[in-house]
JSON list of C-alpha atoms and ligand atoms in Angstrom, two decimals:
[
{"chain": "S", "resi": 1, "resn": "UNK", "atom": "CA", "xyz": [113.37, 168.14, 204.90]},
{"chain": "S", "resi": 2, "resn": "UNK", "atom": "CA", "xyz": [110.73, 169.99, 203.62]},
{"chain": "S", "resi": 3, "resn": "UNK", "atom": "CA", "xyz": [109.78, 170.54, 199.88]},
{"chain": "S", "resi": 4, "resn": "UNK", "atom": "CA", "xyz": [110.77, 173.56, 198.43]},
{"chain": "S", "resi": 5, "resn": "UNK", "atom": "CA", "xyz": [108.08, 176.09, 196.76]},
{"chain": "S", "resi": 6, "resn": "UNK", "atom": "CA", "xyz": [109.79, 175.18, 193.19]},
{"chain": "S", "resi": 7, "resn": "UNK", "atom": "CA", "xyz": [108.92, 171.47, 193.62]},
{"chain": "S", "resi": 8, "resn": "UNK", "atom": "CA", "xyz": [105.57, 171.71, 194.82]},
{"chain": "S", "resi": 9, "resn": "UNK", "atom": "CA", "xyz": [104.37, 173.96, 192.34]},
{"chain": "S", "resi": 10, "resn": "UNK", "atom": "CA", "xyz": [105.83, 171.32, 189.75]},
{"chain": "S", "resi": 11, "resn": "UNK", "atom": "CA", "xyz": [104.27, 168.39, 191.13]},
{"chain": "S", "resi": 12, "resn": "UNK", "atom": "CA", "xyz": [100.89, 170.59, 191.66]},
{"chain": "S", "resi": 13, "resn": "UNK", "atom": "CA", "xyz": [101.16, 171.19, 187.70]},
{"chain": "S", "resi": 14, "resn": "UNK", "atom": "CA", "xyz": [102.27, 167.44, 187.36]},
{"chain": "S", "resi": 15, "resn": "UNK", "atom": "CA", "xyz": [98.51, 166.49, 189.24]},
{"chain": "S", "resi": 16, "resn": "UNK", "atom": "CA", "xyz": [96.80, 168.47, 186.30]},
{"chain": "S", "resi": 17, "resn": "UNK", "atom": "CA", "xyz": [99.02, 167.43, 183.57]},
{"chain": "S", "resi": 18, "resn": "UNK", "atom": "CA", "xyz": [97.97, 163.43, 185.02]},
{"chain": "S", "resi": 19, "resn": "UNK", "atom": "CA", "xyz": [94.32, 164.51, 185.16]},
{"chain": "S", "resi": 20, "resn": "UNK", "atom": "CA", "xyz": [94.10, 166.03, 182.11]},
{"chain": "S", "resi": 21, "resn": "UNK", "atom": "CA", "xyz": [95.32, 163.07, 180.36]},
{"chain": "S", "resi": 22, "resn": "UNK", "atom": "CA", "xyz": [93.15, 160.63, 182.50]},
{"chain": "S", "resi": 23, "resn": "UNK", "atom": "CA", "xyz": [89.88, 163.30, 180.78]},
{"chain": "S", "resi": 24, "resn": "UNK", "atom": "CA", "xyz": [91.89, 162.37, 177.55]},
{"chain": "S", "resi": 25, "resn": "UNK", "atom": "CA", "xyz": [91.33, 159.01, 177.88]},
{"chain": "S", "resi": 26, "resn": "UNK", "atom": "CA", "xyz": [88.12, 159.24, 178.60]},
{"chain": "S", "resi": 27, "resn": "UNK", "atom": "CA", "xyz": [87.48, 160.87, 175.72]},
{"chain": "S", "resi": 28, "resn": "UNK", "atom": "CA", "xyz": [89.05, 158.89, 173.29]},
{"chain": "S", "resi": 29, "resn": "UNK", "atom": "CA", "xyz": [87.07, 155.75, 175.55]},
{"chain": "S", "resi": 30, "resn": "UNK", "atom": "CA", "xyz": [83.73, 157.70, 174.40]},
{"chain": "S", "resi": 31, "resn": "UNK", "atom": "CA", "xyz": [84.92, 158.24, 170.34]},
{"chain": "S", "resi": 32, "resn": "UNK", "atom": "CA", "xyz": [85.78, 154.02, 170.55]},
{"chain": "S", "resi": 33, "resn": "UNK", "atom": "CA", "xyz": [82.49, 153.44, 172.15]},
{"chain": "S", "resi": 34, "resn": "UNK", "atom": "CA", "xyz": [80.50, 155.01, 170.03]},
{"chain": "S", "resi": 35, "resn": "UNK", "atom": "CA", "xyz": [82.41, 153.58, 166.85]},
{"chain": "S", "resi": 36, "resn": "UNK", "atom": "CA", "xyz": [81.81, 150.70, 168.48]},
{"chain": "S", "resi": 37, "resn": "UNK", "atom": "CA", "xyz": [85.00, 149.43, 169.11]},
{"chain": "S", "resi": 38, "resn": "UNK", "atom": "CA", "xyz": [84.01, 148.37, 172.65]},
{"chain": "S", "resi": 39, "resn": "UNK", "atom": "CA", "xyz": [87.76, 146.94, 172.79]},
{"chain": "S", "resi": 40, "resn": "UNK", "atom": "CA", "xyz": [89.66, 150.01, 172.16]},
{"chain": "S", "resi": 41, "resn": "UNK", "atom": "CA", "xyz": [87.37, 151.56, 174.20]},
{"chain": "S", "resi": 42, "resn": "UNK", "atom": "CA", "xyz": [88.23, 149.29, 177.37]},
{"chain": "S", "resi": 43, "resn": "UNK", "atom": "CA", "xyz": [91.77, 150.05, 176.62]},
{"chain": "S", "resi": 44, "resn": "UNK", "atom": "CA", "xyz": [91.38, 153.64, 176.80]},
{"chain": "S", "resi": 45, "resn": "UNK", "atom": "CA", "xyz": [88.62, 153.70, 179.96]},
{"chain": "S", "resi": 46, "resn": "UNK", "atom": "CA", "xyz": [91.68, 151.77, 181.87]},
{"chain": "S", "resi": 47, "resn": "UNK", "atom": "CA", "xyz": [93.98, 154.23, 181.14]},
{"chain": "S", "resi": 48, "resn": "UNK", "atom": "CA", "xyz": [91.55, 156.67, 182.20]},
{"chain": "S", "resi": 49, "resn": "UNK", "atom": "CA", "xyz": [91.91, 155.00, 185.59]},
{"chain": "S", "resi": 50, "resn": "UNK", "atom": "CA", "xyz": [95.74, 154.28, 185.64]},
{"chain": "S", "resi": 51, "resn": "UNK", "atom": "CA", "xyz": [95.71, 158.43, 184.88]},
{"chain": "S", "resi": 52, "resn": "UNK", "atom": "CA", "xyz": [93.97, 159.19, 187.42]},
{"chain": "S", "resi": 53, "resn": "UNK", "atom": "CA", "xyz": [95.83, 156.92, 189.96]},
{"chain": "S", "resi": 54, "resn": "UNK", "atom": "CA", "xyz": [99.03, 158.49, 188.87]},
{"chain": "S", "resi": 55, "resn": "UNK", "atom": "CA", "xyz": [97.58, 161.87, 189.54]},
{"chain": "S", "resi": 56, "resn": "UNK", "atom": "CA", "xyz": [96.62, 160.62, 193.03]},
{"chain": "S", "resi": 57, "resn": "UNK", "atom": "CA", "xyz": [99.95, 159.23, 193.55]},
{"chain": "S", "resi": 58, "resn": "UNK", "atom": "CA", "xyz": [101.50, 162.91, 193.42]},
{"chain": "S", "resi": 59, "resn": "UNK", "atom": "CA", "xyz": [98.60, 164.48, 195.62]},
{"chain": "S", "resi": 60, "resn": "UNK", "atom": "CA", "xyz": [99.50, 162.31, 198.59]},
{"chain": "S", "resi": 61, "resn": "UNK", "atom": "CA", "xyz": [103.36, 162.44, 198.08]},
{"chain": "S", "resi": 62, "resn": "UNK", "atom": "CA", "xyz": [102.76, 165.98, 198.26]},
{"chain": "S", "resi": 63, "resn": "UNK", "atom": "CA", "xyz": [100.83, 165.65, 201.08]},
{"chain": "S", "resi": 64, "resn": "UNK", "atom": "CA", "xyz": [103.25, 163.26, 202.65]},
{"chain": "S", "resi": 65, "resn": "UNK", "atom": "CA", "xyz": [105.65, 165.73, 201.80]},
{"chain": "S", "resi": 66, "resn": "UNK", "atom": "CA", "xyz": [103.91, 168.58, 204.23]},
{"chain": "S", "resi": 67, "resn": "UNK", "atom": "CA", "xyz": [103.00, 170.45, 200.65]},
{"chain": "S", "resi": 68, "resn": "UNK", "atom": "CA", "xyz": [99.97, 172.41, 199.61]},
{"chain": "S", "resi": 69, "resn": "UNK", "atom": "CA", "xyz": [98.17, 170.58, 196.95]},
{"chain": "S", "resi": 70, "resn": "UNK", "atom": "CA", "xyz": [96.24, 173.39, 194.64]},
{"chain": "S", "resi": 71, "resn": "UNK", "atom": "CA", "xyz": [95.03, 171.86, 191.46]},
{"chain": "S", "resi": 72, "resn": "UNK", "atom": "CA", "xyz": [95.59, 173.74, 188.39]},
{"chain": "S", "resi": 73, "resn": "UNK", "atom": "CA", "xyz": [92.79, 174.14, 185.58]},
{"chain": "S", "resi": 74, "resn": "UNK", "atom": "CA", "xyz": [92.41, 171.50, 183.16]},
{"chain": "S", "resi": 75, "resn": "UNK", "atom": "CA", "xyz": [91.76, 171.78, 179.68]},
{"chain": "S", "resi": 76, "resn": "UNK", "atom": "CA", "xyz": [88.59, 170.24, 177.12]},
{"chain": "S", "resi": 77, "resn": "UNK", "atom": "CA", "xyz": [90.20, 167.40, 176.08]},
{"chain": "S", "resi": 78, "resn": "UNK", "atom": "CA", "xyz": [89.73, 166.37, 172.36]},
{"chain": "S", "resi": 79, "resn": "UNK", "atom": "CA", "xyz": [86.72, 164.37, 171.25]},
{"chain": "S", "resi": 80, "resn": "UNK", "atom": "CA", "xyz": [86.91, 163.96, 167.51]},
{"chain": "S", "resi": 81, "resn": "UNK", "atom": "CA", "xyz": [89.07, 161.84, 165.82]},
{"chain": "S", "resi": 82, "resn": "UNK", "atom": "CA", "xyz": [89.76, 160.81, 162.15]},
{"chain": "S", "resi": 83, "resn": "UNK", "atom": "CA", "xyz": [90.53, 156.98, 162.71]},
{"chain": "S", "resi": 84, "resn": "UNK", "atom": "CA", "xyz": [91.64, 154.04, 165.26]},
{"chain": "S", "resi": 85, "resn": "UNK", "atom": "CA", "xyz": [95.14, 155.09, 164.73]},
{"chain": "S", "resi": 86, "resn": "UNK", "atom": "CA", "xyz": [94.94, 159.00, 164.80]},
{"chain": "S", "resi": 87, "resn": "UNK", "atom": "CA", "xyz": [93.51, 158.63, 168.29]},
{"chain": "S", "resi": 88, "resn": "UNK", "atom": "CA", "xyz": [96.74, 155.82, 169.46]},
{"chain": "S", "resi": 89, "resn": "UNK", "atom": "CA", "xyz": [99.01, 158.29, 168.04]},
{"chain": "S", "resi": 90, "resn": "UNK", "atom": "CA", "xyz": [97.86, 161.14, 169.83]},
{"chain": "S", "resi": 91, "resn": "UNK", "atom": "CA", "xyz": [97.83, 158.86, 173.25]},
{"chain": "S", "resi": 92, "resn": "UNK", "atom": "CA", "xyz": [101.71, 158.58, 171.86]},
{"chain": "S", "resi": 93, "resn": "UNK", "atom": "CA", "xyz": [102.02, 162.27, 171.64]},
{"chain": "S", "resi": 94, "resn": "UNK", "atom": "CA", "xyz": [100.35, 162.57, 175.44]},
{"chain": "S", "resi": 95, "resn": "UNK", "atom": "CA", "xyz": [102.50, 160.08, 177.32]},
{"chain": "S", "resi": 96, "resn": "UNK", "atom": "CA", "xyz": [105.82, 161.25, 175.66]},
{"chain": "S", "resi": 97, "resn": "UNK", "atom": "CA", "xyz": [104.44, 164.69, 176.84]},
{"chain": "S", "resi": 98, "resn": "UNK", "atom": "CA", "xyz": [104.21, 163.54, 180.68]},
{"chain": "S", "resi": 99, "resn": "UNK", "atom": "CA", "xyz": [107.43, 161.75, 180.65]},
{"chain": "S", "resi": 100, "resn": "UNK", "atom": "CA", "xyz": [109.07, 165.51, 179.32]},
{"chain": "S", "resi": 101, "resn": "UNK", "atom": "CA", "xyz": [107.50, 166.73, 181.61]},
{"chain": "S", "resi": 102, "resn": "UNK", "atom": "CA", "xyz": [108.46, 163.93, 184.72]},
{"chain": "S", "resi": 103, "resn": "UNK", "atom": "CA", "xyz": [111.91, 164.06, 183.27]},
{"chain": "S", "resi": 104, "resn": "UNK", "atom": "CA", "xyz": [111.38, 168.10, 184.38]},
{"chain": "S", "resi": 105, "resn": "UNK", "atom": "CA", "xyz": [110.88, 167.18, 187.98]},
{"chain": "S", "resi": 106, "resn": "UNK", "atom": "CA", "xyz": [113.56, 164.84, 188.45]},
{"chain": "S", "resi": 107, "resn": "UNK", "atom": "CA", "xyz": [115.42, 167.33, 186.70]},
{"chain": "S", "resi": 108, "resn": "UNK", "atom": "CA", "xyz": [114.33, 169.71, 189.22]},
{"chain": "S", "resi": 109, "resn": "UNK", "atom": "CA", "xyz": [114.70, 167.06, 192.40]},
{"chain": "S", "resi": 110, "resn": "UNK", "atom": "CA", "xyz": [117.85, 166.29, 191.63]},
{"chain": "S", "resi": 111, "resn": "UNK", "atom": "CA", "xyz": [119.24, 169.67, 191.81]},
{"chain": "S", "resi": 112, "resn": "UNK", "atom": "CA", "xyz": [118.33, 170.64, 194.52]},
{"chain": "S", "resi": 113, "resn": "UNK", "atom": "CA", "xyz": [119.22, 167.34, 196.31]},
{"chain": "S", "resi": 114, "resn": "UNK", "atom": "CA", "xyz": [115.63, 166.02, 197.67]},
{"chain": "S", "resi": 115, "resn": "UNK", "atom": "CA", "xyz": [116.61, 163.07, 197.35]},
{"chain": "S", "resi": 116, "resn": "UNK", "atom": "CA", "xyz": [112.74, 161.74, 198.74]},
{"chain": "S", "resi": 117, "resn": "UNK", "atom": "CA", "xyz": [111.76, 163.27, 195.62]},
{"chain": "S", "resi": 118, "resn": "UNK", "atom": "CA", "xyz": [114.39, 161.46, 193.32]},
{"chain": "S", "resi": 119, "resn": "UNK", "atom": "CA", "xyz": [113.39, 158.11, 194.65]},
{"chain": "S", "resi": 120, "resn": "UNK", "atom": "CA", "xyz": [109.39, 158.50, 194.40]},
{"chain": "S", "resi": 121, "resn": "UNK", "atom": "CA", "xyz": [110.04, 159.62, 191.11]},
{"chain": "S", "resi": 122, "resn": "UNK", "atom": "CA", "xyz": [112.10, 156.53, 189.44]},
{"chain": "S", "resi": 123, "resn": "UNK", "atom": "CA", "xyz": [108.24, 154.68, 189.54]},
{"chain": "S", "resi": 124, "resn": "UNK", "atom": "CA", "xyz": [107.30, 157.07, 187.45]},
{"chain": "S", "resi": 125, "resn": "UNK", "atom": "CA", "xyz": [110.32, 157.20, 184.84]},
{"chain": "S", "resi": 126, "resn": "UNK", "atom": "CA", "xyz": [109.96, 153.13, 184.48]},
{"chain": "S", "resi": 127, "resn": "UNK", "atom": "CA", "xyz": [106.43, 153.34, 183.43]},
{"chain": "S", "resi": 128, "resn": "UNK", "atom": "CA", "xyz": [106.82, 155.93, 180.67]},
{"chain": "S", "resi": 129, "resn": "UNK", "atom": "CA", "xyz": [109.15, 153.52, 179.29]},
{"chain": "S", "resi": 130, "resn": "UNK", "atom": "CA", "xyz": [106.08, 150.71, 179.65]},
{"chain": "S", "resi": 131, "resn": "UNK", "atom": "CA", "xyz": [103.97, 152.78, 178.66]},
{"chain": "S", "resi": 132, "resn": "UNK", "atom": "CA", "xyz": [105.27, 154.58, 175.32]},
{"chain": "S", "resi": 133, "resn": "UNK", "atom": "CA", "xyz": [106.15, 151.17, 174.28]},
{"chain": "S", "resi": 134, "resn": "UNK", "atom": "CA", "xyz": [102.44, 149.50, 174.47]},
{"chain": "S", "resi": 135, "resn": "UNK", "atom": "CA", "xyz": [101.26, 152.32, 172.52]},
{"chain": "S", "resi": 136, "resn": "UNK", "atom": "CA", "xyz": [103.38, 152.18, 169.61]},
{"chain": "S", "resi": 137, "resn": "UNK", "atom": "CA", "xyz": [102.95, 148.40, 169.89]},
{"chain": "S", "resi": 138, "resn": "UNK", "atom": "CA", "xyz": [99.94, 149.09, 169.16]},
{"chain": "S", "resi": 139, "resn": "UNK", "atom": "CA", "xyz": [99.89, 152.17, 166.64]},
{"chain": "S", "resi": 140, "resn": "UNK", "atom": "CA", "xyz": [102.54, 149.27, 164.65]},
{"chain": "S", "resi": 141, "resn": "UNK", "atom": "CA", "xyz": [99.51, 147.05, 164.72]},
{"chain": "S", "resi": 142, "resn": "UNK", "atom": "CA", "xyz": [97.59, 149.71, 163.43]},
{"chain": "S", "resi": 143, "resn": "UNK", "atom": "CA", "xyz": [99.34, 150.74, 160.60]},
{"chain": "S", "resi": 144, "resn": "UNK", "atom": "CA", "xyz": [99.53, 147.32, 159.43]},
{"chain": "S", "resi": 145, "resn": "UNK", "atom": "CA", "xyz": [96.09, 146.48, 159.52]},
{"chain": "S", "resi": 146, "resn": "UNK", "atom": "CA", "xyz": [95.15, 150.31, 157.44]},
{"chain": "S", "resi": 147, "resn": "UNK", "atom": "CA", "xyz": [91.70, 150.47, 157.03]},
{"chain": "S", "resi": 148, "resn": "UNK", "atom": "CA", "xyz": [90.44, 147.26, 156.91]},
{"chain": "S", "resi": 149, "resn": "UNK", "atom": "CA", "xyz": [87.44, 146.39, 159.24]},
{"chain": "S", "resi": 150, "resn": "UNK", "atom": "CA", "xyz": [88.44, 142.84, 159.60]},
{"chain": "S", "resi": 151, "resn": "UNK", "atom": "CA", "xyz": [91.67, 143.63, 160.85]},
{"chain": "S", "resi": 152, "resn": "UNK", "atom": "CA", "xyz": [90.84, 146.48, 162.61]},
{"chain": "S", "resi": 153, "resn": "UNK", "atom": "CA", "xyz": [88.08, 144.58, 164.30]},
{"chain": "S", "resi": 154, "resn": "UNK", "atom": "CA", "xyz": [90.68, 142.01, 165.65]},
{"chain": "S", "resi": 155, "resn": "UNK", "atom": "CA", "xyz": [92.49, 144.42, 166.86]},
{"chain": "S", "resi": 156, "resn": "UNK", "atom": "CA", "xyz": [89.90, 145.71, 168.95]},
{"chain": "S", "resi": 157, "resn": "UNK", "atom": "CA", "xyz": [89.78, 142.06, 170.16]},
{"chain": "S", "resi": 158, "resn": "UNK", "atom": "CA", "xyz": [93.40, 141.72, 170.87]},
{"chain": "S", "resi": 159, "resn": "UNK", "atom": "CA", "xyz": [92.97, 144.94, 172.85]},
{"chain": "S", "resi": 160, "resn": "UNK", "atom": "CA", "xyz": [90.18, 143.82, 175.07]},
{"chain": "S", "resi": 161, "resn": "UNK", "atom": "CA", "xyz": [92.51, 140.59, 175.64]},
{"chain": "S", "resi": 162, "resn": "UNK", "atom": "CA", "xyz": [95.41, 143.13, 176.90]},
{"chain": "S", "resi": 163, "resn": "UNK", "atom": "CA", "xyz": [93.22, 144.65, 179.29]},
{"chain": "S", "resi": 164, "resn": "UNK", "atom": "CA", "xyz": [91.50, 142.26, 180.93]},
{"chain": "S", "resi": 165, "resn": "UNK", "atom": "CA", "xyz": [95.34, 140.79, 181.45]},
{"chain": "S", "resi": 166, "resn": "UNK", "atom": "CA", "xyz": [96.27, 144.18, 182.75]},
{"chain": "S", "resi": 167, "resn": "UNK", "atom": "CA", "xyz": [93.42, 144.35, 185.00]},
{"chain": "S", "resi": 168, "resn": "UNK", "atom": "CA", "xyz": [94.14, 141.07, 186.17]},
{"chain": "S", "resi": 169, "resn": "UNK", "atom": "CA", "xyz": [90.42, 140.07, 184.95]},
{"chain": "M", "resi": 1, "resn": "FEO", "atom": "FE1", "xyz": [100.60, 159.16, 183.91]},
{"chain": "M", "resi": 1, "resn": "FEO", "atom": "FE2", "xyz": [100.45, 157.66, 181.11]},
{"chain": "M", "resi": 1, "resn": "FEO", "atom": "O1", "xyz": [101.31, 158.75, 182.29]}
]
């Protein structure tokens, strides 16, 4: 069965949606590096990657698929932040924007029966779920600490820790 114009185009603006948040990441890597939070900043440079490998995820589905993959603009990500926590809580804000915007396409797969589409999807809809709930881990950890550097600062610890479990490292 081939995909229909309707779900291409949405997985075509899911790519940019996936890459724009992987240049989010990035960004907010940059703000923790030069803060020197070289923690944080691991935490976010990963997720930079994990983006990205979502967004490649979609491309060859779509290729798999017999689609046309045409990738949509992406916008200037932010760059400057207030503190630790306004730049987890915006990472919140991002990923519960994807998975709205996921939950759109299995919306969208499901009606019109592409089953394929349904299936390759569920990935997708499980790590939302992971990943909305290491963020506001995370942003709870944050709001305990406030703004004191020694907790902060083993925070940014504990999140170099998580990675390097993550990345199996
Ligand atoms: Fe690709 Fe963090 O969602």
């Amino acid at each position: 069965m081939e995909i229909s114009q309707a779900l291409e185009s949405a997985i075509n603006e899911q790519i940019g949606i996936e890459l724009a948040a992987s240049n989010a990441y990035l960004s907010m890597a940059a703000y923790f590096e030069c803060n020197a939070y070289d923690g944080f900043s691991q935490w976010m440079q990963l997720q930079c990657e994990e983006e990205r490998a979502h967004a490649m995820k979609f491309y060859q589905y779509l290729i798999d698929r017999g689609g046309v993959v045409r990738l949509p603009a992406v916008d200037a990500p932010e760059w400057d932040f207030d503190s630790v926590l306004k730049v987890f809580e915006s990472s919140l804000e991002q990923e519960r924007e994807v998975t709205k915007h996921i939950y759109g396409l299995y919306k969208i797969a499901q009606d019109e029966s592409d089953f394929a589409t349904v299936s390759f999807l569920k990935w997708f809809v499980d790590e939302q779920v992971e990943e909305e709930k290491v963020v506001t881990d995370m942003i709870d950890k944050l709001k305990m600490a406030g703004d004191r550097s020694d907790s902060l600062l083993l925070l940014d610890r504990y999140a170099l820790e998580q990675r390097a479990e993550a990345s199996g490292g």
